[in-house]
Amino acid sequence: MNNKVLLDNLRNVQDFPRKGINFRDVTTLFQNCECMKIMLDEMYELYKDKGITKIVGVESRGFVMAAALAGRLGCGLVLARKPGKLPATVIKENFSKEYGVDTIEMHVDSIDKDDVVLIHDDLLATGGTARAAYNLVEHFHPKNIYINFIIEIRDEGLHGRDLFEGIPLTTLMVV
């Protein structure tokens, strides 16, 4: 898709969070009303006919568009959070990152077998966080699972998409 307005408004921050990383900052897209409308419209067109009943927003930037799209599609919103942020009983999934291990959690009663789930996060790079979210959702055995990202990074030799072979995955921008 690579909408020019989105690409022109995406901020790149060199050497963040550490030297050698070119950080793609989606907050500049969230600040811009035109960008928000473009992203929401594009995501709606991708998923309006898929029967989505729940959208899983991945901590924390994934919450923004997941909530907006859930409202537009008329479906529920489920939060995939870092440990200790959800108040009721949770299931957990650990995953490896470039600099250690992390965990995400979801409430045990957030999805059922009749749901059609869209997992949404802001960025696909190595794919670890998104794969952990997918594994959590798969635990519930929903009817179907889709995955969406605002940005997919490929220009730095990252191959996060490879973790989702055979799984319906879309991105709004590839950089």
PDB file of C-alpha atoms in Angstrom:
ATOM      1  CA  MET A   1       0.000   0.000   0.000  1.00  0.00           C
ATOM      2  CA  ASN A   2       2.764   2.454   0.996  1.00  0.00           C
ATOM      3  CA  ASN A   3       0.584   5.549   0.975  1.00  0.00           C
ATOM      4  CA  LYS A   4       2.771   8.604   0.270  1.00  0.00           C
ATOM      5  CA  VAL A   5       1.121  10.695   3.003  1.00  0.00           C
ATOM      6  CA  LEU A   6       1.882   8.005   5.592  1.00  0.00           C
ATOM      7  CA  LEU A   7       5.465   7.576   4.410  1.00  0.00           C
ATOM      8  CA  ASP A   8       6.015  11.343   4.404  1.00  0.00           C
ATOM      9  CA  ASN A   9       4.734  11.623   7.995  1.00  0.00           C
ATOM     10  CA  LEU A  10       6.600   8.659   9.460  1.00  0.00           C
ATOM     11  CA  ARG A  11       9.449   9.876  11.664  1.00  0.00           C
ATOM     12  CA  ASN A  12      12.750   7.984  11.573  1.00  0.00           C
ATOM     13  CA  VAL A  13      14.931   8.376  14.653  1.00  0.00           C
ATOM     14  CA  GLN A  14      18.562   7.318  14.233  1.00  0.00           C
ATOM     15  CA  ASP A  15      20.328   5.435  17.020  1.00  0.00           C
ATOM     16  CA  PHE A  16      17.225   4.852  19.155  1.00  0.00           C
ATOM     17  CA  PRO A  17      16.816   3.009  21.483  1.00  0.00           C
ATOM     18  CA  ARG A  18      20.505   2.234  20.938  1.00  0.00           C
ATOM     19  CA  LYS A  19      23.254   2.970  18.438  1.00  0.00           C
ATOM     20  CA  GLY A  20      22.707   1.406  15.024  1.00  0.00           C
ATOM     21  CA  ILE A  21      18.893   1.215  15.261  1.00  0.00           C
ATOM     22  CA  ASN A  22      16.761   3.301  12.876  1.00  0.00           C
ATOM     23  CA  PHE A  23      13.551   3.619  14.915  1.00  0.00           C
ATOM     24  CA  ARG A  24      10.272   4.086  13.008  1.00  0.00           C
ATOM     25  CA  ASP A  25       8.153   6.360  15.181  1.00  0.00           C
ATOM     26  CA  VAL A  26       4.432   5.878  14.477  1.00  0.00           C
ATOM     27  CA  THR A  27       3.456   8.566  16.987  1.00  0.00           C
ATOM     28  CA  THR A  28       3.821  11.143  14.198  1.00  0.00           C
ATOM     29  CA  LEU A  29       1.162   9.213  12.252  1.00  0.00           C
ATOM     30  CA  PHE A  30      -1.149   9.168  15.291  1.00  0.00           C
ATOM     31  CA  GLN A  31      -0.731  12.942  15.728  1.00  0.00           C
ATOM     32  CA  ASN A  32      -1.904  13.658  12.194  1.00  0.00           C
ATOM     33  CA  CYS A  33      -5.669  13.499  11.565  1.00  0.00           C
ATOM     34  CA  GLU A  34      -5.221  12.783   7.847  1.00  0.00           C
ATOM     35  CA  CYS A  35      -2.852   9.886   8.614  1.00  0.00           C
ATOM     36  CA  MET A  36      -5.255   8.444  11.183  1.00  0.00           C
ATOM     37  CA  LYS A  37      -8.074   8.560   8.641  1.00  0.00           C
ATOM     38  CA  ILE A  38      -5.940   6.944   5.932  1.00  0.00           C
ATOM     39  CA  MET A  39      -4.795   4.130   8.240  1.00  0.00           C
ATOM     40  CA  LEU A  40      -8.286   3.462   9.560  1.00  0.00           C
ATOM     41  CA  ASP A  41      -9.812   3.503   6.075  1.00  0.00           C
ATOM     42  CA  GLU A  42      -7.147   1.138   4.698  1.00  0.00           C
ATOM     43  CA  MET A  43      -7.497  -1.276   7.605  1.00  0.00           C
ATOM     44  CA  TYR A  44     -11.273  -1.189   7.396  1.00  0.00           C
ATOM     45  CA  GLU A  45     -11.172  -2.055   3.686  1.00  0.00           C
ATOM     46  CA  LEU A  46      -8.848  -4.986   4.400  1.00  0.00           C
ATOM     47  CA  TYR A  47     -11.035  -6.483   7.136  1.00  0.00           C
ATOM     48  CA  LYS A  48     -14.634  -5.312   6.666  1.00  0.00           C
ATOM     49  CA  ASP A  49     -15.716  -8.606   5.078  1.00  0.00           C
ATOM     50  CA  LYS A  50     -13.689 -11.032   7.226  1.00  0.00           C
ATOM     51  CA  GLY A  51     -16.219 -11.455  10.048  1.00  0.00           C
ATOM     52  CA  ILE A  52     -13.848 -10.111  12.702  1.00  0.00           C
ATOM     53  CA  THR A  53     -15.365 -10.425  16.184  1.00  0.00           C
ATOM     54  CA  LYS A  54     -12.292  -9.460  18.281  1.00  0.00           C
ATOM     55  CA  ILE A  55      -9.203  -7.379  17.654  1.00  0.00           C
ATOM     56  CA  VAL A  56      -6.165  -8.021  19.821  1.00  0.00           C
ATOM     57  CA  GLY A  57      -4.136  -4.836  20.299  1.00  0.00           C
ATOM     58  CA  VAL A  58      -0.528  -5.511  21.253  1.00  0.00           C
ATOM     59  CA  GLU A  59       1.093  -3.329  23.943  1.00  0.00           C
ATOM     60  CA  SER A  60       1.187  -0.417  23.601  1.00  0.00           C
ATOM     61  CA  ARG A  61       1.186   1.321  20.221  1.00  0.00           C
ATOM     62  CA  GLY A  62      -0.972  -1.495  18.844  1.00  0.00           C
ATOM     63  CA  PHE A  63      -3.787  -0.336  21.117  1.00  0.00           C
ATOM     64  CA  VAL A  64      -4.368   2.874  19.143  1.00  0.00           C
ATOM     65  CA  MET A  65      -5.467   1.544  15.759  1.00  0.00           C
ATOM     66  CA  ALA A  66      -6.867  -1.671  17.230  1.00  0.00           C
ATOM     67  CA  ALA A  67      -9.342   0.378  19.286  1.00  0.00           C
ATOM     68  CA  ALA A  68     -10.253   2.643  16.364  1.00  0.00           C
ATOM     69  CA  LEU A  69     -10.783  -0.295  14.009  1.00  0.00           C
ATOM     70  CA  ALA A  70     -12.784  -2.271  16.597  1.00  0.00           C
ATOM     71  CA  GLY A  71     -15.156   0.694  16.849  1.00  0.00           C
ATOM     72  CA  ARG A  72     -15.471   0.926  13.074  1.00  0.00           C
ATOM     73  CA  LEU A  73     -15.976  -2.832  12.595  1.00  0.00           C
ATOM     74  CA  GLY A  74     -18.316  -3.116  15.584  1.00  0.00           C
ATOM     75  CA  CYS A  75     -16.277  -5.810  17.325  1.00  0.00           C
ATOM     76  CA  GLY A  76     -14.585  -6.347  20.662  1.00  0.00           C
ATOM     77  CA  LEU A  77     -11.101  -5.253  21.707  1.00  0.00           C
ATOM     78  CA  VAL A  78      -8.690  -7.495  23.621  1.00  0.00           C
ATOM     79  CA  LEU A  79      -5.457  -6.194  25.113  1.00  0.00           C
ATOM     80  CA  ALA A  80      -2.181  -8.140  24.957  1.00  0.00           C
ATOM     81  CA  ARG A  81      -0.166  -6.534  27.755  1.00  0.00           C
ATOM     82  CA  LYS A  82       3.147  -6.691  29.520  1.00  0.00           C
ATOM     83  CA  PRO A  83       3.187  -8.691  32.784  1.00  0.00           C
ATOM     84  CA  GLY A  84       1.322  -7.308  35.768  1.00  0.00           C
ATOM     85  CA  LYS A  85      -0.914  -4.892  33.819  1.00  0.00           C
ATOM     86  CA  LEU A  86      -4.090  -7.012  33.576  1.00  0.00           C
ATOM     87  CA  PRO A  87      -6.151  -7.385  36.778  1.00  0.00           C
ATOM     88  CA  ALA A  88      -7.729 -10.842  36.329  1.00  0.00           C
ATOM     89  CA  THR A  89      -6.430 -14.346  35.564  1.00  0.00           C
ATOM     90  CA  VAL A  90      -4.110 -14.387  32.533  1.00  0.00           C
ATOM     91  CA  ILE A  91      -2.296 -16.690  30.178  1.00  0.00           C
ATOM     92  CA  LYS A  92       1.299 -15.821  29.295  1.00  0.00           C
ATOM     93  CA  GLU A  93       3.679 -16.233  26.408  1.00  0.00           C
ATOM     94  CA  ASN A  94       7.429 -15.629  26.649  1.00  0.00           C
ATOM     95  CA  PHE A  95       9.418 -14.545  23.614  1.00  0.00           C
ATOM     96  CA  SER A  96      12.996 -13.692  22.740  1.00  0.00           C
ATOM     97  CA  LYS A  97      14.096 -10.205  21.827  1.00  0.00           C
ATOM     98  CA  GLU A  98      17.397  -8.931  20.506  1.00  0.00           C
ATOM     99  CA  TYR A  99      18.451  -8.128  24.070  1.00  0.00           C
ATOM    100  CA  GLY A 100      16.667 -10.669  26.281  1.00  0.00           C
ATOM    101  CA  VAL A 101      13.352 -12.354  26.992  1.00  0.00           C
ATOM    102  CA  ASP A 102       9.992 -10.660  27.449  1.00  0.00           C
ATOM    103  CA  THR A 103       6.415 -11.764  28.159  1.00  0.00           C
ATOM    104  CA  ILE A 104       2.932 -10.730  27.089  1.00  0.00           C
ATOM    105  CA  GLU A 105      -0.342 -11.694  28.717  1.00  0.00           C
ATOM    106  CA  MET A 106      -4.053 -11.823  27.947  1.00  0.00           C
ATOM    107  CA  HIS A 107      -7.053 -12.514  30.144  1.00  0.00           C
ATOM    108  CA  VAL A 108      -8.062 -16.178  30.073  1.00  0.00           C
ATOM    109  CA  ASP A 109     -11.651 -15.284  29.155  1.00  0.00           C
ATOM    110  CA  SER A 110     -10.916 -12.812  26.349  1.00  0.00           C
ATOM    111  CA  ILE A 111     -11.457 -15.016  23.262  1.00  0.00           C
ATOM    112  CA  ASP A 112     -13.578 -18.070  22.538  1.00  0.00           C
ATOM    113  CA  LYS A 113     -13.757 -20.703  19.812  1.00  0.00           C
ATOM    114  CA  ASP A 114     -16.461 -18.825  17.879  1.00  0.00           C
ATOM    115  CA  ASP A 115     -14.334 -15.682  17.473  1.00  0.00           C
ATOM    116  CA  VAL A 116     -12.589 -14.486  14.328  1.00  0.00           C
ATOM    117  CA  VAL A 117      -9.556 -12.591  15.569  1.00  0.00           C
ATOM    118  CA  LEU A 118      -7.391  -9.858  14.101  1.00  0.00           C
ATOM    119  CA  ILE A 119      -4.083  -9.275  15.886  1.00  0.00           C
ATOM    120  CA  HIS A 120      -2.813  -5.721  15.368  1.00  0.00           C
ATOM    121  CA  ASP A 121       0.493  -4.114  16.251  1.00  0.00           C
ATOM    122  CA  ASP A 122       2.293  -1.048  14.968  1.00  0.00           C
ATOM    123  CA  LEU A 123       5.438  -2.653  13.600  1.00  0.00           C
ATOM    124  CA  LEU A 124       6.773  -5.956  12.292  1.00  0.00           C
ATOM    125  CA  ALA A 125      10.552  -6.257  12.568  1.00  0.00           C
ATOM    126  CA  THR A 126      11.902  -9.500  14.029  1.00  0.00           C
ATOM    127  CA  GLY A 127       8.371 -10.763  14.705  1.00  0.00           C
ATOM    128  CA  GLY A 128       8.934 -12.005  18.255  1.00  0.00           C
ATOM    129  CA  THR A 129       6.224  -9.994  19.965  1.00  0.00           C
ATOM    130  CA  ALA A 130       3.654 -10.646  17.243  1.00  0.00           C
ATOM    131  CA  ARG A 131       4.421 -14.368  17.223  1.00  0.00           C
ATOM    132  CA  ALA A 132       3.915 -14.462  20.984  1.00  0.00           C
ATOM    133  CA  ALA A 133       0.556 -12.704  20.542  1.00  0.00           C
ATOM    134  CA  TYR A 134      -0.377 -15.195  17.820  1.00  0.00           C
ATOM    135  CA  ASN A 135       0.548 -18.117  20.088  1.00  0.00           C
ATOM    136  CA  LEU A 136      -1.648 -16.694  22.860  1.00  0.00           C
ATOM    137  CA  VAL A 137      -4.610 -16.270  20.512  1.00  0.00           C
ATOM    138  CA  GLU A 138      -4.096 -19.742  19.039  1.00  0.00           C
ATOM    139  CA  HIS A 139      -4.419 -21.142  22.587  1.00  0.00           C
ATOM    140  CA  PHE A 140      -8.146 -20.207  22.456  1.00  0.00           C
ATOM    141  CA  HIS A 141      -8.741 -22.073  19.148  1.00  0.00           C
ATOM    142  CA  PRO A 142     -10.746 -19.299  17.434  1.00  0.00           C
ATOM    143  CA  LYS A 143     -12.347 -19.884  14.017  1.00  0.00           C
ATOM    144  CA  ASN A 144      -9.703 -17.803  12.247  1.00  0.00           C
ATOM    145  CA  ILE A 145      -6.744 -15.512  12.981  1.00  0.00           C
ATOM    146  CA  TYR A 146      -5.498 -12.590  10.894  1.00  0.00           C
ATOM    147  CA  ILE A 147      -2.520 -10.330  11.588  1.00  0.00           C
ATOM    148  CA  ASN A 148      -2.005  -6.679  10.641  1.00  0.00           C
ATOM    149  CA  PHE A 149       0.774  -4.128  11.122  1.00  0.00           C
ATOM    150  CA  ILE A 150       1.087  -0.476  10.202  1.00  0.00           C
ATOM    151  CA  ILE A 151       4.749  -0.929   9.206  1.00  0.00           C
ATOM    152  CA  GLU A 152       6.835  -3.891   8.119  1.00  0.00           C
ATOM    153  CA  ILE A 153      10.591  -3.328   8.186  1.00  0.00           C
ATOM    154  CA  ARG A 154      12.517  -5.207   5.520  1.00  0.00           C
ATOM    155  CA  ASP A 155      15.283  -2.758   4.619  1.00  0.00           C
ATOM    156  CA  GLU A 156      17.566  -3.840   7.450  1.00  0.00           C
ATOM    157  CA  GLY A 157      17.611  -7.555   6.700  1.00  0.00           C
ATOM    158  CA  LEU A 158      14.722  -8.257   9.073  1.00  0.00           C
ATOM    159  CA  HIS A 159      12.504 -11.192   8.220  1.00  0.00           C
ATOM    160  CA  GLY A 160       9.701 -11.123  10.798  1.00  0.00           C
ATOM    161  CA  ARG A 161       7.182 -12.153   8.152  1.00  0.00           C
ATOM    162  CA  ASP A 162       8.903 -15.550   7.929  1.00  0.00           C
ATOM    163  CA  LEU A 163       7.462 -16.459  11.353  1.00  0.00           C
ATOM    164  CA  PHE A 164       3.934 -16.300   9.902  1.00  0.00           C
ATOM    165  CA  GLU A 165       4.133 -18.451   6.793  1.00  0.00           C
ATOM    166  CA  GLY A 166       0.626 -19.533   5.800  1.00  0.00           C
ATOM    167  CA  ILE A 167      -1.034 -17.049   8.185  1.00  0.00           C
ATOM    168  CA  PRO A 168      -2.989 -14.149   6.616  1.00  0.00           C
ATOM    169  CA  LEU A 169      -0.806 -11.089   7.293  1.00  0.00           C
ATOM    170  CA  THR A 170      -1.106  -7.543   5.953  1.00  0.00           C
ATOM    171  CA  THR A 171       0.860  -4.342   6.414  1.00  0.00           C
ATOM    172  CA  LEU A 172       0.052  -0.766   5.448  1.00  0.00           C
ATOM    173  CA  MET A 173       3.680   0.167   4.704  1.00  0.00           C
ATOM    174  CA  VAL A 174       6.880  -1.700   3.924  1.00  0.00           C
ATOM    175  CA  VAL A 175      10.146   0.138   4.576  1.00  0.00           C
TER     176      VAL A 175
END
